[in-house]
Amino acid sequence: MTTTAETSTSTTERLRATAAELVAGGRGILAADESPGTMSRRLEGVGVEPTEEHRRTYRELLVTTEGLADGITGVILSDETLRQHLADGRPFPAALADAGMHPGVKVDTGTGTLDGGDEDETLTQGLDGLAERVAEYVVLGATFAKWRAVLHLGAGRPSPRALEANADALARYARVCQDGGLVPVVEPEILAAGGHRLEQCAAATARSLATLARALRDAGVDPAGMVLKPNMVTAGEGSRQPAGPDEVARATVDVLRATMPLDLAGVAFLSGGQSSAVAAANLAAIRDRGGPWPLTFSFGRALVSPALDAWRGDPARVGAGQAALRDEVDRVAP
Ligand code: 13P
């Protein structure tokens, strides 16, 4: 008979092994988990009617790309895609597992208002019923999860209240996932919108990650069984002093080293609206600088935008879309 203590020890070990696999060998994570609303807008942007079937077809194009697992360890899906099937009848999680990649799922339900805060700041929602949903996702084949907190940078932003509330939600989400058998990918994103300098992004990211590290510790989250998905430290999109890869790398690694525990499984950066070329150059410089943890990517737009543009809903252009995805993966997972 297995005791509770033995069960939880083996779960911890399994989560640590999965977390390590997600960031190993220079490979990284593909974020294809846009909500149905966001995905529909992106489809409309390339002239494709935003139906459930078209969202499914597009995700099938992505996950069936030949050789994808050479650069990708896991794919984050939305709740909708996790429940869909490929044309050959296999559920998406099974198809990913067959191809040697971990199936992941976005478990937050988007942003809502921050109680007591101004309207420009948000609190990510989704803790209600999360333990039950995690149990279902495990049955559906997921091995990891994602939750994204969104933080604005500006005058007095992010506010201490937004930092605390979002860090607390991220930590509670991470603990529920680990208790239920999923590796949490923990994403506190400082948005790149605005004209801020790199130093301002560094200061805000440092405050955010320090608050998060404390919340994770207080919630009893095992750092070796999770992946951190932060923004890179960059100048704002509208800044008159854009920063190059070396500056980005120095600031990013310094902030991470100052705030994150040494036994974290790894760091997988979001692309945050950077072009794929810029995101790849920044990631390469970050890796050159190095850290005590594996440093890799968990990119959405930087990997999939060229594929969506190449495909544009044309069945005859599935191969072109897949070639575009492969090119982008090759840039960041050489
Ligand atoms: P981007 O790389 O496009 O920022 O997306 C990553 C992601 O998963 C956002 O939640």
mmCIF file of N, CA and C in Angstrom, residues 3-110:
data_model
loop_
_atom_site.group_PDB
_atom_site.id
_atom_site.type_symbol
_atom_site.label_atom_id
_atom_site.label_comp_id
_atom_site.label_asym_id
_atom_site.label_seq_id
_atom_site.Cartn_x
_atom_site.Cartn_y
_atom_site.Cartn_z
ATOM 1 N N THR A 3 1.655 5.009 0.986
ATOM 2 C CA THR A 3 1.236 6.012 1.977
ATOM 3 C C THR A 3 1.082 7.368 1.295
ATOM 4 N N THR A 4 0.389 8.261 1.981
ATOM 5 C CA THR A 4 0.215 9.612 1.433
ATOM 6 C C THR A 4 1.567 10.278 1.224
ATOM 7 N N ALA A 5 2.476 10.084 2.206
ATOM 8 C CA ALA A 5 3.787 10.735 2.110
ATOM 9 C C ALA A 5 4.535 10.222 0.879
ATOM 10 N N GLU A 6 4.485 8.880 0.640
ATOM 11 C CA GLU A 6 5.186 8.334 -0.532
ATOM 12 C C GLU A 6 4.587 8.863 -1.824
ATOM 13 N N THR A 7 3.239 8.941 -1.856
ATOM 14 C CA THR A 7 2.578 9.448 -3.050
ATOM 15 C C THR A 7 3.024 10.871 -3.336
ATOM 16 N N SER A 8 3.057 11.701 -2.284
ATOM 17 C CA SER A 8 3.383 13.086 -2.566
ATOM 18 C C SER A 8 4.858 13.232 -2.938
ATOM 19 N N THR A 9 5.732 12.360 -2.376
ATOM 20 C CA THR A 9 7.137 12.424 -2.787
ATOM 21 C C THR A 9 7.272 12.064 -4.255
ATOM 22 N N SER A 10 6.552 11.026 -4.695
ATOM 23 C CA SER A 10 6.702 10.647 -6.099
ATOM 24 C C SER A 10 6.072 11.689 -7.013
ATOM 25 N N THR A 11 4.988 12.341 -6.582
ATOM 26 C CA THR A 11 4.417 13.433 -7.387
ATOM 27 C C THR A 11 5.419 14.571 -7.511
ATOM 28 N N THR A 12 6.051 14.925 -6.403
ATOM 29 C CA THR A 12 7.052 16.000 -6.442
ATOM 30 C C THR A 12 8.157 15.668 -7.426
ATOM 31 N N GLU A 13 8.636 14.441 -7.386
ATOM 32 C CA GLU A 13 9.718 14.042 -8.294
ATOM 33 C C GLU A 13 9.257 14.085 -9.747
ATOM 34 N N ARG A 14 8.024 13.658 -9.994
ATOM 35 C CA ARG A 14 7.513 13.669 -11.367
ATOM 36 C C ARG A 14 7.366 15.100 -11.879
ATOM 37 N N LEU A 15 6.850 15.971 -11.022
ATOM 38 C CA LEU A 15 6.709 17.376 -11.427
ATOM 39 C C LEU A 15 8.079 18.002 -11.700
ATOM 40 N N ARG A 16 9.058 17.676 -10.877
ATOM 41 C CA ARG A 16 10.406 18.232 -11.086
ATOM 42 C C ARG A 16 10.986 17.726 -12.404
ATOM 43 N N ALA A 17 10.742 16.454 -12.711
ATOM 44 C CA ALA A 17 11.263 15.894 -13.973
ATOM 45 C C ALA A 17 10.598 16.569 -15.167
ATOM 46 N N THR A 18 9.277 16.765 -15.095
ATOM 47 C CA THR A 18 8.560 17.419 -16.204
ATOM 48 C C THR A 18 9.026 18.862 -16.366
ATOM 49 N N ALA A 19 9.168 19.572 -15.251
ATOM 50 C CA ALA A 19 9.599 20.976 -15.317
ATOM 51 C C ALA A 19 10.984 21.064 -15.951
ATOM 52 N N ALA A 20 11.868 20.139 -15.574
ATOM 53 C CA ALA A 20 13.229 20.149 -16.138
ATOM 54 C C ALA A 20 13.177 19.852 -17.641
ATOM 55 N N GLU A 21 12.310 18.926 -18.045
ATOM 56 C CA GLU A 21 12.200 18.596 -19.480
ATOM 57 C C GLU A 21 11.717 19.794 -20.295
ATOM 58 N N LEU A 22 10.814 20.576 -19.710
ATOM 59 C CA LEU A 22 10.235 21.708 -20.456
ATOM 60 C C LEU A 22 11.274 22.760 -20.838
ATOM 61 N N VAL A 23 12.380 22.817 -20.116
ATOM 62 C CA VAL A 23 13.375 23.876 -20.370
ATOM 63 C C VAL A 23 14.736 23.308 -20.787
ATOM 64 N N ALA A 24 14.774 22.025 -21.142
ATOM 65 C CA ALA A 24 16.071 21.359 -21.352
ATOM 66 C C ALA A 24 16.603 21.505 -22.766
ATOM 67 N N GLY A 25 17.923 21.512 -22.864
ATOM 68 C CA GLY A 25 18.618 21.322 -24.145
ATOM 69 C C GLY A 25 18.448 22.446 -25.143
ATOM 70 N N GLY A 26 18.150 23.654 -24.672
ATOM 71 C CA GLY A 26 17.980 24.776 -25.606
ATOM 72 C C GLY A 26 16.624 24.779 -26.286
ATOM 73 N N ARG A 27 15.818 23.751 -26.023
ATOM 74 C CA ARG A 27 14.455 23.752 -26.579
ATOM 75 C C ARG A 27 13.557 24.585 -25.666
ATOM 76 N N GLY A 28 12.357 24.881 -26.140
ATOM 77 C CA GLY A 28 11.464 25.698 -25.327
ATOM 78 C C GLY A 28 10.009 25.385 -25.612
ATOM 79 N N ILE A 29 9.139 26.283 -25.141
ATOM 80 C CA ILE A 29 7.693 26.047 -25.154
ATOM 81 C C ILE A 29 7.046 26.905 -26.242
ATOM 82 N N LEU A 30 6.085 26.327 -26.939
ATOM 83 C CA LEU A 30 5.271 27.072 -27.915
ATOM 84 C C LEU A 30 3.945 27.440 -27.241
ATOM 85 N N ALA A 31 3.662 28.742 -27.160
ATOM 86 C CA ALA A 31 2.410 29.197 -26.563
ATOM 87 C C ALA A 31 1.374 29.384 -27.669
ATOM 88 N N ALA A 32 0.470 28.411 -27.784
ATOM 89 C CA ALA A 32 -0.591 28.473 -28.803
ATOM 90 C C ALA A 32 -1.940 28.474 -28.092
ATOM 91 N N ASP A 33 -2.016 29.228 -26.982
ATOM 92 C CA ASP A 33 -3.160 29.134 -26.075
ATOM 93 C C ASP A 33 -4.034 30.375 -26.102
ATOM 94 N N GLU A 34 -4.014 31.111 -27.210
ATOM 95 C CA GLU A 34 -4.896 32.285 -27.280
ATOM 96 C C GLU A 34 -6.329 31.841 -26.995
ATOM 97 N N SER A 35 -7.044 32.656 -26.235
ATOM 98 C CA SER A 35 -8.450 32.344 -25.943
ATOM 99 C C SER A 35 -9.227 32.370 -27.258
ATOM 100 N N PRO A 36 -10.416 31.749 -27.304
ATOM 101 C CA PRO A 36 -11.200 31.782 -28.554
ATOM 102 C C PRO A 36 -11.397 33.209 -29.076
ATOM 103 N N GLY A 37 -11.607 34.179 -28.173
ATOM 104 C CA GLY A 37 -11.818 35.564 -28.613
ATOM 105 C C GLY A 37 -10.581 36.149 -29.279
ATOM 106 N N THR A 38 -9.435 35.980 -28.625
ATOM 107 C CA THR A 38 -8.184 36.513 -29.184
ATOM 108 C C THR A 38 -7.831 35.804 -30.479
ATOM 109 N N MET A 39 -7.984 34.466 -30.479
ATOM 110 C CA MET A 39 -7.649 33.706 -31.691
ATOM 111 C C MET A 39 -8.551 34.116 -32.841
ATOM 112 N N SER A 40 -9.816 34.369 -32.534
ATOM 113 C CA SER A 40 -10.755 34.784 -33.583
ATOM 114 C C SER A 40 -10.322 36.104 -34.200
ATOM 115 N N ARG A 41 -9.882 37.050 -33.351
ATOM 116 C CA ARG A 41 -9.416 38.343 -33.885
ATOM 117 C C ARG A 41 -8.197 38.151 -34.776
ATOM 118 N N ARG A 42 -7.293 37.250 -34.365
ATOM 119 C CA ARG A 42 -6.077 37.029 -35.187
ATOM 120 C C ARG A 42 -6.451 36.366 -36.519
ATOM 121 N N LEU A 43 -7.426 35.451 -36.497
ATOM 122 C CA LEU A 43 -7.869 34.827 -37.755
ATOM 123 C C LEU A 43 -8.482 35.879 -38.668
ATOM 124 N N GLU A 44 -9.345 36.715 -38.089
ATOM 125 C CA GLU A 44 -9.975 37.771 -38.896
ATOM 126 C C GLU A 44 -8.917 38.694 -39.494
ATOM 127 N N GLY A 45 -7.854 38.894 -38.750
ATOM 128 C CA GLY A 45 -6.764 39.757 -39.219
ATOM 129 C C GLY A 45 -6.115 39.250 -40.495
ATOM 130 N N VAL A 46 -6.184 37.932 -40.750
ATOM 131 C CA VAL A 46 -5.620 37.400 -41.996
ATOM 132 C C VAL A 46 -6.742 36.911 -42.925
ATOM 133 N N GLY A 47 -7.957 37.409 -42.668
ATOM 134 C CA GLY A 47 -9.061 37.147 -43.591
ATOM 135 C C GLY A 47 -9.702 35.776 -43.453
ATOM 136 N N VAL A 48 -9.552 35.134 -42.284
ATOM 137 C CA VAL A 48 -10.150 33.813 -42.084
ATOM 138 C C VAL A 48 -11.373 33.956 -41.176
ATOM 139 N N GLU A 49 -12.467 33.333 -41.563
ATOM 140 C CA GLU A 49 -13.689 33.396 -40.755
ATOM 141 C C GLU A 49 -13.411 32.765 -39.380
ATOM 142 N N PRO A 50 -13.760 33.460 -38.280
ATOM 143 C CA PRO A 50 -13.354 32.996 -36.955
ATOM 144 C C PRO A 50 -14.289 31.943 -36.360
ATOM 145 N N THR A 51 -14.275 30.750 -36.904
ATOM 146 C CA THR A 51 -15.114 29.672 -36.387
ATOM 147 C C THR A 51 -14.290 28.733 -35.504
ATOM 148 N N GLU A 52 -14.993 27.919 -34.713
ATOM 149 C CA GLU A 52 -14.302 26.933 -33.875
ATOM 150 C C GLU A 52 -13.478 25.991 -34.751
ATOM 151 N N GLU A 53 -14.040 25.599 -35.889
ATOM 152 C CA GLU A 53 -13.332 24.676 -36.777
ATOM 153 C C GLU A 53 -12.058 25.315 -37.365
ATOM 154 N N HIS A 54 -12.132 26.597 -37.692
ATOM 155 C CA HIS A 54 -10.920 27.252 -38.220
ATOM 156 C C HIS A 54 -9.859 27.419 -37.135
ATOM 157 N N ARG A 55 -10.293 27.653 -35.868
ATOM 158 C CA ARG A 55 -9.308 27.710 -34.781
ATOM 159 C C ARG A 55 -8.643 26.343 -34.636
ATOM 160 N N ARG A 56 -9.457 25.277 -34.777
ATOM 161 C CA ARG A 56 -8.933 23.916 -34.673
ATOM 162 C C ARG A 56 -7.951 23.607 -35.808
ATOM 163 N N THR A 57 -8.347 23.945 -37.036
ATOM 164 C CA THR A 57 -7.504 23.657 -38.206
ATOM 165 C C THR A 57 -6.143 24.337 -38.074
ATOM 166 N N TYR A 58 -6.189 25.603 -37.621
ATOM 167 C CA TYR A 58 -4.935 26.354 -37.470
ATOM 168 C C TYR A 58 -4.033 25.698 -36.419
ATOM 169 N N ARG A 59 -4.613 25.291 -35.281
ATOM 170 C CA ARG A 59 -3.788 24.631 -34.260
ATOM 171 C C ARG A 59 -3.291 23.273 -34.745
ATOM 172 N N GLU A 60 -4.077 22.598 -35.584
ATOM 173 C CA GLU A 60 -3.595 21.322 -36.135
ATOM 174 C C GLU A 60 -2.377 21.565 -37.025
ATOM 175 N N LEU A 61 -2.442 22.635 -37.831
ATOM 176 C CA LEU A 61 -1.269 23.005 -38.651
ATOM 177 C C LEU A 61 -0.033 23.132 -37.754
ATOM 178 N N LEU A 62 -0.182 23.863 -36.637
ATOM 179 C CA LEU A 62 0.978 24.110 -35.762
ATOM 180 C C LEU A 62 1.538 22.807 -35.190
ATOM 181 N N VAL A 63 0.668 22.004 -34.563
ATOM 182 C CA VAL A 63 1.196 20.866 -33.791
ATOM 183 C C VAL A 63 1.631 19.695 -34.670
ATOM 184 N N THR A 64 1.189 19.677 -35.934
ATOM 185 C CA THR A 64 1.618 18.574 -36.804
ATOM 186 C C THR A 64 2.820 18.970 -37.668
ATOM 187 N N THR A 65 3.431 20.098 -37.368
ATOM 188 C CA THR A 65 4.631 20.507 -38.114
ATOM 189 C C THR A 65 5.733 19.479 -37.909
ATOM 190 N N GLU A 66 6.225 18.962 -39.022
ATOM 191 C CA GLU A 66 7.256 17.917 -38.969
ATOM 192 C C GLU A 66 8.503 18.441 -38.237
ATOM 193 N N GLY A 67 8.998 17.648 -37.308
ATOM 194 C CA GLY A 67 10.230 18.028 -36.614
ATOM 195 C C GLY A 67 10.027 19.084 -35.538
ATOM 196 N N LEU A 68 8.773 19.428 -35.213
ATOM 197 C CA LEU A 68 8.535 20.481 -34.218
ATOM 198 C C LEU A 68 9.228 20.158 -32.891
ATOM 199 N N ALA A 69 9.212 18.866 -32.518
ATOM 200 C CA ALA A 69 9.792 18.470 -31.225
ATOM 201 C C ALA A 69 11.309 18.647 -31.189
ATOM 202 N N ASP A 70 11.955 18.902 -32.349
ATOM 203 C CA ASP A 70 13.403 19.166 -32.312
ATOM 204 C C ASP A 70 13.702 20.446 -31.539
ATOM 205 N N GLY A 71 12.734 21.383 -31.556
ATOM 206 C CA GLY A 71 12.974 22.640 -30.862
ATOM 207 C C GLY A 71 11.961 22.943 -29.776
ATOM 208 N N ILE A 72 10.882 22.180 -29.722
ATOM 209 C CA ILE A 72 9.777 22.485 -28.810
ATOM 210 C C ILE A 72 9.579 21.322 -27.824
ATOM 211 N N THR A 73 9.559 21.663 -26.535
ATOM 212 C CA THR A 73 9.369 20.636 -25.492
ATOM 213 C C THR A 73 7.904 20.460 -25.114
ATOM 214 N N GLY A 74 7.130 21.544 -25.280
ATOM 215 C CA GLY A 74 5.732 21.491 -24.857
ATOM 216 C C GLY A 74 4.937 22.570 -25.552
ATOM 217 N N VAL A 75 3.647 22.348 -25.720
ATOM 218 C CA VAL A 75 2.778 23.320 -26.384
ATOM 219 C C VAL A 75 1.641 23.676 -25.424
ATOM 220 N N ILE A 76 1.461 24.978 -25.184
ATOM 221 C CA ILE A 76 0.345 25.408 -24.334
ATOM 222 C C ILE A 76 -0.890 25.573 -25.209
ATOM 223 N N LEU A 77 -1.980 24.923 -24.820
ATOM 224 C CA LEU A 77 -3.239 24.968 -25.557
ATOM 225 C C LEU A 77 -4.274 25.731 -24.737
ATOM 226 N N SER A 78 -5.310 26.200 -25.404
ATOM 227 C CA SER A 78 -6.455 26.757 -24.672
ATOM 228 C C SER A 78 -7.342 25.591 -24.242
ATOM 229 N N ASP A 79 -8.270 25.872 -23.343
ATOM 230 C CA ASP A 79 -9.241 24.850 -22.911
ATOM 231 C C ASP A 79 -9.958 24.265 -24.124
ATOM 232 N N GLU A 80 -10.314 25.152 -25.077
ATOM 233 C CA GLU A 80 -11.045 24.677 -26.271
ATOM 234 C C GLU A 80 -10.214 23.658 -27.052
ATOM 235 N N THR A 81 -8.951 23.996 -27.337
ATOM 236 C CA THR A 81 -8.111 23.109 -28.159
ATOM 237 C C THR A 81 -7.810 21.799 -27.432
ATOM 238 N N LEU A 82 -7.619 21.888 -26.125
ATOM 239 C CA LEU A 82 -7.309 20.672 -25.353
ATOM 240 C C LEU A 82 -8.392 19.612 -25.550
ATOM 241 N N ARG A 83 -9.623 20.069 -25.798
ATOM 242 C CA ARG A 83 -10.752 19.136 -25.950
ATOM 243 C C ARG A 83 -11.013 18.778 -27.405
ATOM 244 N N GLN A 84 -10.291 19.378 -28.351
ATOM 245 C CA GLN A 84 -10.533 19.107 -29.770
ATOM 246 C C GLN A 84 -9.680 17.934 -30.259
ATOM 247 N N HIS A 85 -9.992 17.509 -31.499
ATOM 248 C CA HIS A 85 -9.297 16.364 -32.089
ATOM 249 C C HIS A 85 -8.660 16.758 -33.413
ATOM 250 N N LEU A 86 -7.582 16.060 -33.764
ATOM 251 C CA LEU A 86 -7.005 16.233 -35.093
ATOM 252 C C LEU A 86 -7.917 15.566 -36.117
ATOM 253 N N ALA A 87 -7.674 15.850 -37.392
ATOM 254 C CA ALA A 87 -8.480 15.239 -38.450
ATOM 255 C C ALA A 87 -8.380 13.712 -38.414
ATOM 256 N N ASP A 88 -7.254 13.191 -37.909
ATOM 257 C CA ASP A 88 -7.104 11.718 -37.844
ATOM 258 C C ASP A 88 -7.778 11.121 -36.613
ATOM 259 N N GLY A 89 -8.473 11.958 -35.817
ATOM 260 C CA GLY A 89 -9.259 11.446 -34.695
ATOM 261 C C GLY A 89 -8.569 11.511 -33.351
ATOM 262 N N ARG A 90 -7.258 11.758 -33.334
ATOM 263 C CA ARG A 90 -6.569 11.804 -32.032
ATOM 264 C C ARG A 90 -6.849 13.128 -31.328
ATOM 265 N N PRO A 91 -7.078 13.076 -30.012
ATOM 266 C CA PRO A 91 -7.185 14.330 -29.259
ATOM 267 C C PRO A 91 -5.844 15.076 -29.321
ATOM 268 N N PHE A 92 -5.889 16.408 -29.267
ATOM 269 C CA PHE A 92 -4.642 17.191 -29.322
ATOM 270 C C PHE A 92 -3.599 16.739 -28.289
ATOM 271 N N PRO A 93 -3.992 16.493 -27.014
ATOM 272 C CA PRO A 93 -2.949 16.090 -26.053
ATOM 273 C C PRO A 93 -2.265 14.784 -26.467
ATOM 274 N N ALA A 94 -3.028 13.833 -27.002
ATOM 275 C CA ALA A 94 -2.431 12.554 -27.413
ATOM 276 C C ALA A 94 -1.488 12.762 -28.600
ATOM 277 N N ALA A 95 -1.896 13.631 -29.545
ATOM 278 C CA ALA A 95 -1.047 13.878 -30.718
ATOM 279 C C ALA A 95 0.277 14.510 -30.287
ATOM 280 N N LEU A 96 0.217 15.440 -29.325
ATOM 281 C CA LEU A 96 1.456 16.057 -28.841
ATOM 282 C C LEU A 96 2.336 15.023 -28.144
ATOM 283 N N ALA A 97 1.723 14.212 -27.285
ATOM 284 C CA ALA A 97 2.504 13.199 -26.573
ATOM 285 C C ALA A 97 3.134 12.219 -27.573
ATOM 286 N N ASP A 98 2.376 11.824 -28.613
ATOM 287 C CA ASP A 98 2.924 10.922 -29.639
ATOM 288 C C ASP A 98 4.156 11.528 -30.304
ATOM 289 N N ALA A 99 4.135 12.855 -30.455
ATOM 290 C CA ALA A 99 5.247 13.531 -31.138
ATOM 291 C C ALA A 99 6.378 13.892 -30.167
ATOM 292 N N GLY A 100 6.230 13.500 -28.900
ATOM 293 C CA GLY A 100 7.311 13.741 -27.934
ATOM 294 C C GLY A 100 7.280 15.112 -27.290
ATOM 295 N N MET A 101 6.096 15.730 -27.232
ATOM 296 C CA MET A 101 5.983 17.052 -26.598
ATOM 297 C C MET A 101 4.949 17.013 -25.471
ATOM 298 N N HIS A 102 5.187 17.845 -24.456
ATOM 299 C CA HIS A 102 4.240 17.919 -23.347
ATOM 300 C C HIS A 102 3.022 18.760 -23.745
ATOM 301 N N PRO A 103 1.809 18.270 -23.467
ATOM 302 C CA PRO A 103 0.613 19.097 -23.657
ATOM 303 C C PRO A 103 0.377 19.970 -22.424
ATOM 304 N N GLY A 104 0.212 21.262 -22.653
ATOM 305 C CA GLY A 104 -0.066 22.176 -21.551
ATOM 306 C C GLY A 104 -1.397 22.872 -21.769
ATOM 307 N N VAL A 105 -1.884 23.543 -20.726
ATOM 308 C CA VAL A 105 -3.185 24.214 -20.843
ATOM 309 C C VAL A 105 -3.187 25.526 -20.065
ATOM 310 N N LYS A 106 -3.735 26.554 -20.695
ATOM 311 C CA LYS A 106 -3.931 27.834 -19.995
ATOM 312 C C LYS A 106 -5.114 27.683 -19.054
ATOM 313 N N VAL A 107 -4.916 27.930 -17.770
ATOM 314 C CA VAL A 107 -6.002 27.704 -16.814
ATOM 315 C C VAL A 107 -6.571 28.993 -16.236
ATOM 316 N N ASP A 108 -5.925 30.145 -16.510
ATOM 317 C CA ASP A 108 -6.577 31.376 -16.053
ATOM 318 C C ASP A 108 -7.730 31.685 -16.998
ATOM 319 N N THR A 109 -8.655 32.509 -16.513
ATOM 320 C CA THR A 109 -9.832 32.815 -17.330
ATOM 321 C C THR A 109 -9.819 34.275 -17.791
ATOM 322 N N GLY A 110 -8.622 34.860 -17.816
ATOM 323 C CA GLY A 110 -8.478 36.226 -18.317
ATOM 324 C C GLY A 110 -8.469 37.246 -17.207
#
